[in-house]
PDB file of C-alpha atoms in Angstrom:
ATOM      1  CA  MET B   1     -99.202-153.280  98.808  1.00  0.00           C
ATOM      2  CA  GLU B   2     -96.717-156.142  98.942  1.00  0.00           C
ATOM      3  CA  PRO B   3     -98.168-159.484  97.912  1.00  0.00           C
ATOM      4  CA  VAL B   4     -98.944-161.964 100.485  1.00  0.00           C
ATOM      5  CA  PRO B   5     -96.357-164.800 100.532  1.00  0.00           C
ATOM      6  CA  PRO B   6     -98.233-168.293  99.650  1.00  0.00           C
ATOM      7  CA  ALA B   7     -98.874-170.574 102.665  1.00  0.00           C
ATOM      8  CA  ASN B   8     -96.103-173.271 103.023  1.00  0.00           C
ATOM      9  CA  THR B   9     -97.760-176.422 102.123  1.00  0.00           C
ATOM     10  CA  SER B  10     -95.077-178.610 103.210  1.00  0.00           C
ATOM     11  CA  LEU B  11     -95.814-178.032 106.893  1.00  0.00           C
ATOM     12  CA  ARG B  12     -98.214-180.822 108.522  1.00  0.00           C
ATOM     13  CA  ARG B  13     -99.017-178.088 110.928  1.00  0.00           C
ATOM     14  CA  ALA B  14     -97.966-174.571 111.259  1.00  0.00           C
ATOM     15  CA  PRO B  15     -96.910-173.255 114.751  1.00  0.00           C
ATOM     16  CA  VAL B  16     -99.190-171.342 116.827  1.00  0.00           C
ATOM     17  CA  GLN B  17     -97.099-170.637 119.686  1.00  0.00           C
ATOM     18  CA  GLN B  18     -93.826-168.706 119.837  1.00  0.00           C
ATOM     19  CA  ARG B  19     -92.023-171.908 121.499  1.00  0.00           C
ATOM     20  CA  SER B  20     -93.254-173.942 118.488  1.00  0.00           C
ATOM     21  CA  ALA B  21     -92.301-171.637 115.957  1.00  0.00           C
ATOM     22  CA  GLU B  22     -88.744-171.289 117.476  1.00  0.00           C
ATOM     23  CA  ARG B  23     -88.304-175.029 117.292  1.00  0.00           C
ATOM     24  CA  LEU B  24     -89.607-174.916 113.704  1.00  0.00           C
ATOM     25  CA  ALA B  25     -86.652-172.418 113.045  1.00  0.00           C
ATOM     26  CA  ARG B  26     -84.202-174.674 114.757  1.00  0.00           C
ATOM     27  CA  ILE B  27     -85.142-177.648 112.722  1.00  0.00           C
ATOM     28  CA  LEU B  28     -84.902-175.701 109.368  1.00  0.00           C
ATOM     29  CA  ASP B  29     -81.473-174.047 110.571  1.00  0.00           C
ATOM     30  CA  ALA B  30     -80.261-177.817 111.273  1.00  0.00           C
ATOM     31  CA  CYS B  31     -81.468-178.849 107.812  1.00  0.00           C
ATOM     32  CA  ALA B  32     -79.534-176.491 105.875  1.00  0.00           C
ATOM     33  CA  GLN B  33     -76.407-176.815 107.884  1.00  0.00           C
ATOM     34  CA  LEU B  34     -76.451-180.691 107.041  1.00  0.00           C
ATOM     35  CA  LEU B  35     -77.298-179.796 103.502  1.00  0.00           C
ATOM     36  CA  ASP B  36     -73.908-178.157 103.115  1.00  0.00           C
ATOM     37  CA  GLU B  37     -72.266-181.162 105.154  1.00  0.00           C
ATOM     38  CA  THR B  38     -73.678-184.039 103.813  1.00  0.00           C
ATOM     39  CA  GLY B  39     -75.901-183.345 100.699  1.00  0.00           C
ATOM     40  CA  TYR B  40     -79.327-183.910 100.262  1.00  0.00           C
ATOM     41  CA  GLU B  41     -78.965-187.776  99.751  1.00  0.00           C
ATOM     42  CA  GLN B  42     -77.339-188.414 102.979  1.00  0.00           C
ATOM     43  CA  LEU B  43     -79.864-186.169 104.868  1.00  0.00           C
ATOM     44  CA  SER B  44     -81.940-187.794 107.257  1.00  0.00           C
ATOM     45  CA  THR B  45     -84.630-186.349 109.684  1.00  0.00           C
ATOM     46  CA  ARG B  46     -83.131-188.304 112.771  1.00  0.00           C
ATOM     47  CA  ALA B  47     -79.773-186.421 111.844  1.00  0.00           C
ATOM     48  CA  VAL B  48     -81.721-182.846 111.790  1.00  0.00           C
ATOM     49  CA  ALA B  49     -83.383-183.639 115.031  1.00  0.00           C
ATOM     50  CA  VAL B  50     -79.936-184.412 116.537  1.00  0.00           C
ATOM     51  CA  ARG B  51     -78.477-181.252 115.131  1.00  0.00           C
ATOM     52  CA  ALA B  52     -81.631-179.205 116.158  1.00  0.00           C
ATOM     53  CA  GLY B  53     -81.566-180.633 119.975  1.00  0.00           C
ATOM     54  CA  VAL B  54     -85.283-181.857 119.474  1.00  0.00           C
ATOM     55  CA  PRO B  55     -86.934-185.053 119.642  1.00  0.00           C
ATOM     56  CA  ILE B  56     -87.502-186.762 116.357  1.00  0.00           C
ATOM     57  CA  GLY B  57     -91.183-186.548 116.970  1.00  0.00           C
ATOM     58  CA  SER B  58     -90.815-182.755 117.050  1.00  0.00           C
ATOM     59  CA  VAL B  59     -89.606-183.204 113.486  1.00  0.00           C
ATOM     60  CA  TYR B  60     -92.464-185.420 112.511  1.00  0.00           C
ATOM     61  CA  ARG B  61     -95.037-183.300 114.178  1.00  0.00           C
ATOM     62  CA  PHE B  62     -94.283-180.811 111.315  1.00  0.00           C
ATOM     63  CA  PHE B  63     -92.992-182.646 108.422  1.00  0.00           C
ATOM     64  CA  SER B  64     -93.925-186.209 106.881  1.00  0.00           C
ATOM     65  CA  ASN B  65     -90.622-186.738 105.394  1.00  0.00           C
ATOM     66  CA  LYS B  66     -87.267-185.282 104.410  1.00  0.00           C
ATOM     67  CA  ARG B  67     -88.540-184.393 101.217  1.00  0.00           C
ATOM     68  CA  ALA B  68     -91.243-182.038 102.916  1.00  0.00           C
ATOM     69  CA  LEU B  69     -88.464-180.588 105.399  1.00  0.00           C
ATOM     70  CA  VAL B  70     -86.274-179.475 102.369  1.00  0.00           C
ATOM     71  CA  ASP B  71     -89.206-178.040 100.692  1.00  0.00           C
ATOM     72  CA  ALA B  72     -90.277-176.004 103.706  1.00  0.00           C
ATOM     73  CA  LEU B  73     -86.423-174.776 103.808  1.00  0.00           C
ATOM     74  CA  ALA B  74     -87.041-173.626 100.235  1.00  0.00           C
ATOM     75  CA  HIS B  75     -90.002-171.811 100.990  1.00  0.00           C
ATOM     76  CA  ARG B  76     -88.330-169.882 103.779  1.00  0.00           C
ATOM     77  CA  ASN B  77     -85.543-169.298 101.752  1.00  0.00           C
ATOM     78  CA  LEU B  78     -87.998-167.471  99.013  1.00  0.00           C
ATOM     79  CA  ASP B  79     -89.579-165.713 101.875  1.00  0.00           C
ATOM     80  CA  ARG B  80     -86.155-164.102 103.022  1.00  0.00           C
ATOM     81  CA  TYR B  81     -85.179-163.583  99.471  1.00  0.00           C
ATOM     82  CA  ALA B  82     -88.333-161.331  98.944  1.00  0.00           C
ATOM     83  CA  GLU B  83     -87.456-159.753 102.425  1.00  0.00           C
ATOM     84  CA  GLY B  84     -83.981-158.910 101.287  1.00  0.00           C
ATOM     85  CA  ILE B  85     -85.246-157.528  97.846  1.00  0.00           C
ATOM     86  CA  THR B  86     -87.845-155.432  99.417  1.00  0.00           C
ATOM     87  CA  ALA B  87     -85.314-153.669 101.861  1.00  0.00           C
ATOM     88  CA  ARG B  88     -82.969-153.184  98.765  1.00  0.00           C
ATOM     89  CA  LEU B  89     -85.713-151.675  96.819  1.00  0.00           C
ATOM     90  CA  ALA B  90     -86.497-149.431  99.618  1.00  0.00           C
ATOM     91  CA  GLY B  91     -83.405-147.029  98.345  1.00  0.00           C
ATOM     92  CA  ILE B  92     -84.044-147.543  94.653  1.00  0.00           C
ATOM     93  CA  PRO B  93     -86.505-144.615  92.932  1.00  0.00           C
ATOM     94  CA  ALA B  94     -89.583-146.165  91.371  1.00  0.00           C
ATOM     95  CA  ASP B  95     -88.556-145.200  87.793  1.00  0.00           C
ATOM     96  CA  ASP B  96     -85.131-146.966  87.950  1.00  0.00           C
ATOM     97  CA  TRP B  97     -85.901-150.604  86.832  1.00  0.00           C
ATOM     98  CA  ARG B  98     -82.466-151.400  85.983  1.00  0.00           C
ATOM     99  CA  ALA B  99     -81.385-150.769  89.412  1.00  0.00           C
ATOM    100  CA  ALA B 100     -84.435-152.639  90.830  1.00  0.00           C
ATOM    101  CA  ILE B 101     -83.291-155.768  88.578  1.00  0.00           C
ATOM    102  CA  ASP B 102     -79.755-155.260  89.954  1.00  0.00           C
ATOM    103  CA  ALA B 103     -81.173-155.548  93.235  1.00  0.00           C
ATOM    104  CA  VAL B 104     -83.015-158.791  92.586  1.00  0.00           C
ATOM    105  CA  LEU B 105     -79.627-160.226  91.088  1.00  0.00           C
ATOM    106  CA  ASP B 106     -77.465-158.839  93.902  1.00  0.00           C
ATOM    107  CA  GLU B 107     -79.574-160.672  96.867  1.00  0.00           C
ATOM    108  CA  TYR B 108     -79.812-163.765  94.912  1.00  0.00           C
ATOM    109  CA  LEU B 109     -75.904-163.722  94.757  1.00  0.00           C
ATOM    110  CA  ALA B 110     -75.670-162.636  98.544  1.00  0.00           C
ATOM    111  CA  MET B 111     -77.708-165.774  99.480  1.00  0.00           C
ATOM    112  CA  LYS B 112     -76.002-167.912  97.205  1.00  0.00           C
ATOM    113  CA  ARG B 113     -72.375-166.947  98.847  1.00  0.00           C
ATOM    114  CA  SER B 114     -73.457-166.891 102.479  1.00  0.00           C
ATOM    115  CA  ALA B 115     -76.775-168.562 103.348  1.00  0.00           C
ATOM    116  CA  PRO B 116     -76.557-172.282 104.790  1.00  0.00           C
ATOM    117  CA  GLY B 117     -77.818-174.857 102.628  1.00  0.00           C
ATOM    118  CA  PHE B 118     -78.774-172.596  99.794  1.00  0.00           C
ATOM    119  CA  ALA B 119     -76.061-173.846  97.263  1.00  0.00           C
ATOM    120  CA  LEU B 120     -77.958-177.123  97.315  1.00  0.00           C
ATOM    121  CA  VAL B 121     -81.539-175.802  97.876  1.00  0.00           C
ATOM    122  CA  ASP B 122     -82.464-172.341  96.958  1.00  0.00           C
ATOM    123  CA  PHE B 123     -86.238-172.317  96.149  1.00  0.00           C
ATOM    124  CA  GLY B 124     -86.833-175.875  95.323  1.00  0.00           C
ATOM    125  CA  THR B 125     -85.597-179.462  96.413  1.00  0.00           C
ATOM    126  CA  PRO B 126     -82.771-181.114  94.429  1.00  0.00           C
ATOM    127  CA  ALA B 127     -85.487-183.822  93.417  1.00  0.00           C
ATOM    128  CA  PRO B 128     -88.346-181.778  92.204  1.00  0.00           C
ATOM    129  CA  ALA B 129     -92.031-183.751  92.128  1.00  0.00           C
ATOM    130  CA  GLN B 130     -93.213-184.179  88.859  1.00  0.00           C
ATOM    131  CA  ASP B 131     -95.910-181.282  89.339  1.00  0.00           C
ATOM    132  CA  PRO B 132     -95.744-178.295  86.956  1.00  0.00           C
ATOM    133  CA  GLY B 133     -97.678-176.304  89.455  1.00  0.00           C
ATOM    134  CA  GLY B 134     -94.809-176.831  92.117  1.00  0.00           C
ATOM    135  CA  ASP B 135     -92.052-175.619  89.767  1.00  0.00           C
ATOM    136  CA  ALA B 136     -89.736-173.570  92.169  1.00  0.00           C
ATOM    137  CA  ASN B 137     -89.035-170.960  89.264  1.00  0.00           C
ATOM    138  CA  VAL B 138     -92.641-170.298  88.806  1.00  0.00           C
ATOM    139  CA  ARG B 139     -93.018-169.362  92.161  1.00  0.00           C
ATOM    140  CA  VAL B 140     -89.941-167.312  92.372  1.00  0.00           C
ATOM    141  CA  ALA B 141     -90.959-165.454  89.142  1.00  0.00           C
ATOM    142  CA  GLU B 142     -94.584-165.179  90.473  1.00  0.00           C
ATOM    143  CA  ARG B 143     -93.345-163.547  93.901  1.00  0.00           C
ATOM    144  CA  LEU B 144     -90.618-161.158  91.870  1.00  0.00           C
ATOM    145  CA  ALA B 145     -93.172-159.899  89.614  1.00  0.00           C
ATOM    146  CA  GLY B 146     -95.663-158.784  92.374  1.00  0.00           C
ATOM    147  CA  LEU B 147     -92.746-157.173  94.203  1.00  0.00           C
ATOM    148  CA  LEU B 148     -91.326-155.407  90.884  1.00  0.00           C
ATOM    149  CA  ALA B 149     -94.762-154.297  89.956  1.00  0.00           C
ATOM    150  CA  ASP B 150     -95.485-152.757  93.124  1.00  0.00           C
ATOM    151  CA  HIS B 151     -92.315-151.030  93.407  1.00  0.00           C
ATOM    152  CA  LEU B 152     -92.194-149.675  89.501  1.00  0.00           C
ATOM    153  CA  GLY B 153     -95.814-148.875  89.763  1.00  0.00           C
ATOM    154  CA  ARG B 154     -96.534-151.233  86.523  1.00  0.00           C
ATOM    155  CA  LEU B 155     -99.502-153.535  85.977  1.00  0.00           C
ATOM    156  CA  LEU B 156     -99.235-157.009  87.033  1.00  0.00           C
ATOM    157  CA  ASP B 157    -100.500-158.836  83.904  1.00  0.00           C
ATOM    158  CA  GLU B 158     -99.678-161.977  82.106  1.00  0.00           C
ATOM    159  CA  ASP B 159     -97.143-160.334  80.046  1.00  0.00           C
ATOM    160  CA  LEU B 160     -94.911-159.097  82.931  1.00  0.00           C
ATOM    161  CA  LEU B 161     -95.435-162.469  84.547  1.00  0.00           C
ATOM    162  CA  ARG B 162     -94.134-164.217  81.477  1.00  0.00           C
ATOM    163  CA  MET B 163     -91.161-161.905  81.087  1.00  0.00           C
ATOM    164  CA  ILE B 164     -90.110-162.495  84.475  1.00  0.00           C
ATOM    165  CA  LEU B 165     -90.295-165.975  84.470  1.00  0.00           C
ATOM    166  CA  VAL B 166     -88.283-166.012  81.122  1.00  0.00           C
ATOM    167  CA  CYS B 167     -85.903-163.936  83.194  1.00  0.00           C
ATOM    168  CA  VAL B 168     -85.672-166.293  86.111  1.00  0.00           C
ATOM    169  CA  GLU B 169     -85.151-169.056  84.082  1.00  0.00           C
ATOM    170  CA  ALA B 170     -82.195-167.449  82.043  1.00  0.00           C
ATOM    171  CA  ALA B 171     -80.699-166.080  85.471  1.00  0.00           C
ATOM    172  CA  ASP B 172     -80.952-169.524  86.980  1.00  0.00           C
ATOM    173  CA  ALA B 173     -79.089-171.442  84.022  1.00  0.00           C
ATOM    174  CA  LEU B 174     -76.343-168.645  83.898  1.00  0.00           C
ATOM    175  CA  PHE B 175     -75.743-168.220  87.476  1.00  0.00           C
ATOM    176  CA  GLN B 176     -75.343-172.214  87.691  1.00  0.00           C
ATOM    177  CA  LEU B 177     -72.741-171.896  84.914  1.00  0.00           C
ATOM    178  CA  ALA B 178     -71.113-168.975  86.930  1.00  0.00           C
ATOM    179  CA  PHE B 179     -70.877-170.923  90.115  1.00  0.00           C
ATOM    180  CA  ARG B 180     -69.662-174.100  88.186  1.00  0.00           C
ATOM    181  CA  ILE B 181     -66.648-171.766  86.892  1.00  0.00           C
ATOM    182  CA  ASP B 182     -66.007-170.012  90.257  1.00  0.00           C
ATOM    183  CA  PRO B 183     -67.556-171.042  93.625  1.00  0.00           C
ATOM    184  CA  ALA B 184     -67.827-167.401  94.300  1.00  0.00           C
ATOM    185  CA  GLY B 185     -69.597-166.994  90.734  1.00  0.00           C
ATOM    186  CA  ASP B 186     -67.801-165.990  87.780  1.00  0.00           C
ATOM    187  CA  PRO B 187     -67.756-162.125  87.763  1.00  0.00           C
ATOM    188  CA  ALA B 188     -67.762-162.088  84.041  1.00  0.00           C
ATOM    189  CA  VAL B 189     -70.860-164.304  83.674  1.00  0.00           C
ATOM    190  CA  VAL B 190     -72.470-162.445  86.439  1.00  0.00           C
ATOM    191  CA  GLU B 191     -72.104-159.460  84.569  1.00  0.00           C
ATOM    192  CA  GLU B 192     -73.136-161.004  81.076  1.00  0.00           C
ATOM    193  CA  THR B 193     -76.267-162.093  82.890  1.00  0.00           C
ATOM    194  CA  ARG B 194     -77.259-158.439  83.774  1.00  0.00           C
ATOM    195  CA  HIS B 195     -76.557-157.083  80.560  1.00  0.00           C
ATOM    196  CA  LEU B 196     -78.819-160.155  78.944  1.00  0.00           C
ATOM    197  CA  LEU B 197     -81.660-159.351  81.392  1.00  0.00           C
ATOM    198  CA  ARG B 198     -81.445-155.644  81.057  1.00  0.00           C
ATOM    199  CA  SER B 199     -81.429-155.981  77.004  1.00  0.00           C
ATOM    200  CA  TYR B 200     -84.539-158.181  77.289  1.00  0.00           C
ATOM    201  CA  LEU B 201     -86.388-156.201  79.557  1.00  0.00           C
ATOM    202  CA  ALA B 202     -85.771-152.865  78.115  1.00  0.00           C
ATOM    203  CA  ARG B 203     -87.935-153.361  74.834  1.00  0.00           C
ATOM    204  CA  VAL B 204     -91.083-153.269  77.331  1.00  0.00           C
ATOM    205  CA  LEU B 205     -89.782-151.479  80.506  1.00  0.00           C
ATOM    206  CA  ASP B 206     -88.506-148.468  78.735  1.00  0.00           C
ATOM    207  CA  ARG B 207     -91.625-147.674  76.772  1.00  0.00           C
ATOM    208  CA  GLN B 208     -94.423-149.080  79.052  1.00  0.00           C
ATOM    209  CA  ARG B 209     -96.030-146.475  81.337  1.00  0.00           C
ATOM    210  CA  PRO B 210     -96.715-146.985  85.027  1.00  0.00           C
ATOM    211  CA  ASP B 211    -100.034-148.164  86.035  1.00  0.00           C
ATOM    212  CA  PRO B 212    -102.112-144.914  86.094  1.00  0.00           C
ATOM    213  CA  GLY B 213    -104.138-146.298  89.201  1.00  0.00           C
ATOM    214  CA  ARG B 214    -101.228-145.678  91.182  1.00  0.00           C
TER     215      ARG B 214
END
């Protein structure tokens, strides 16, 4: 069973009607577009309201400030990332963990290259709070570990969580390098990242048996 995504704690209140959900989606879409155009520092809740075509009160109905708005966008990005990975994994055999890791990387690259606002705000705000529990890479690693354990029939334990967190941290740093070298992501650095992660994970995943209870 796919892990249930965590609740978006950035929202003041969750939409309960379809109309409210659509308005929230427009607000987040506007936020993403403006991040590409102005950056985080120049972003304002008023500009988001104007772009979304909603009263400023509608923005504050959902969010207390700009930071909460951007954090909600980051959570939505993670939800969409997980959905994209799940779709890719559907066509990959359960015993092919290398292809599964490629799917995780390919989905990130696809979003990095095409999703509005993603280049600046992927899964965390540009100015993160001093809260280890809110670390974006930890959230990403927990989500990925659940998806991969479910797909590969592996035990979701502390060892797997730690390994996936190491992979997320490494890939995050290397992909930052790849996109500094080339706005589309330097192919050579991307390929080196794949080799690094495969070599690191092979020492465990090539010999670890699937969960016998599955």
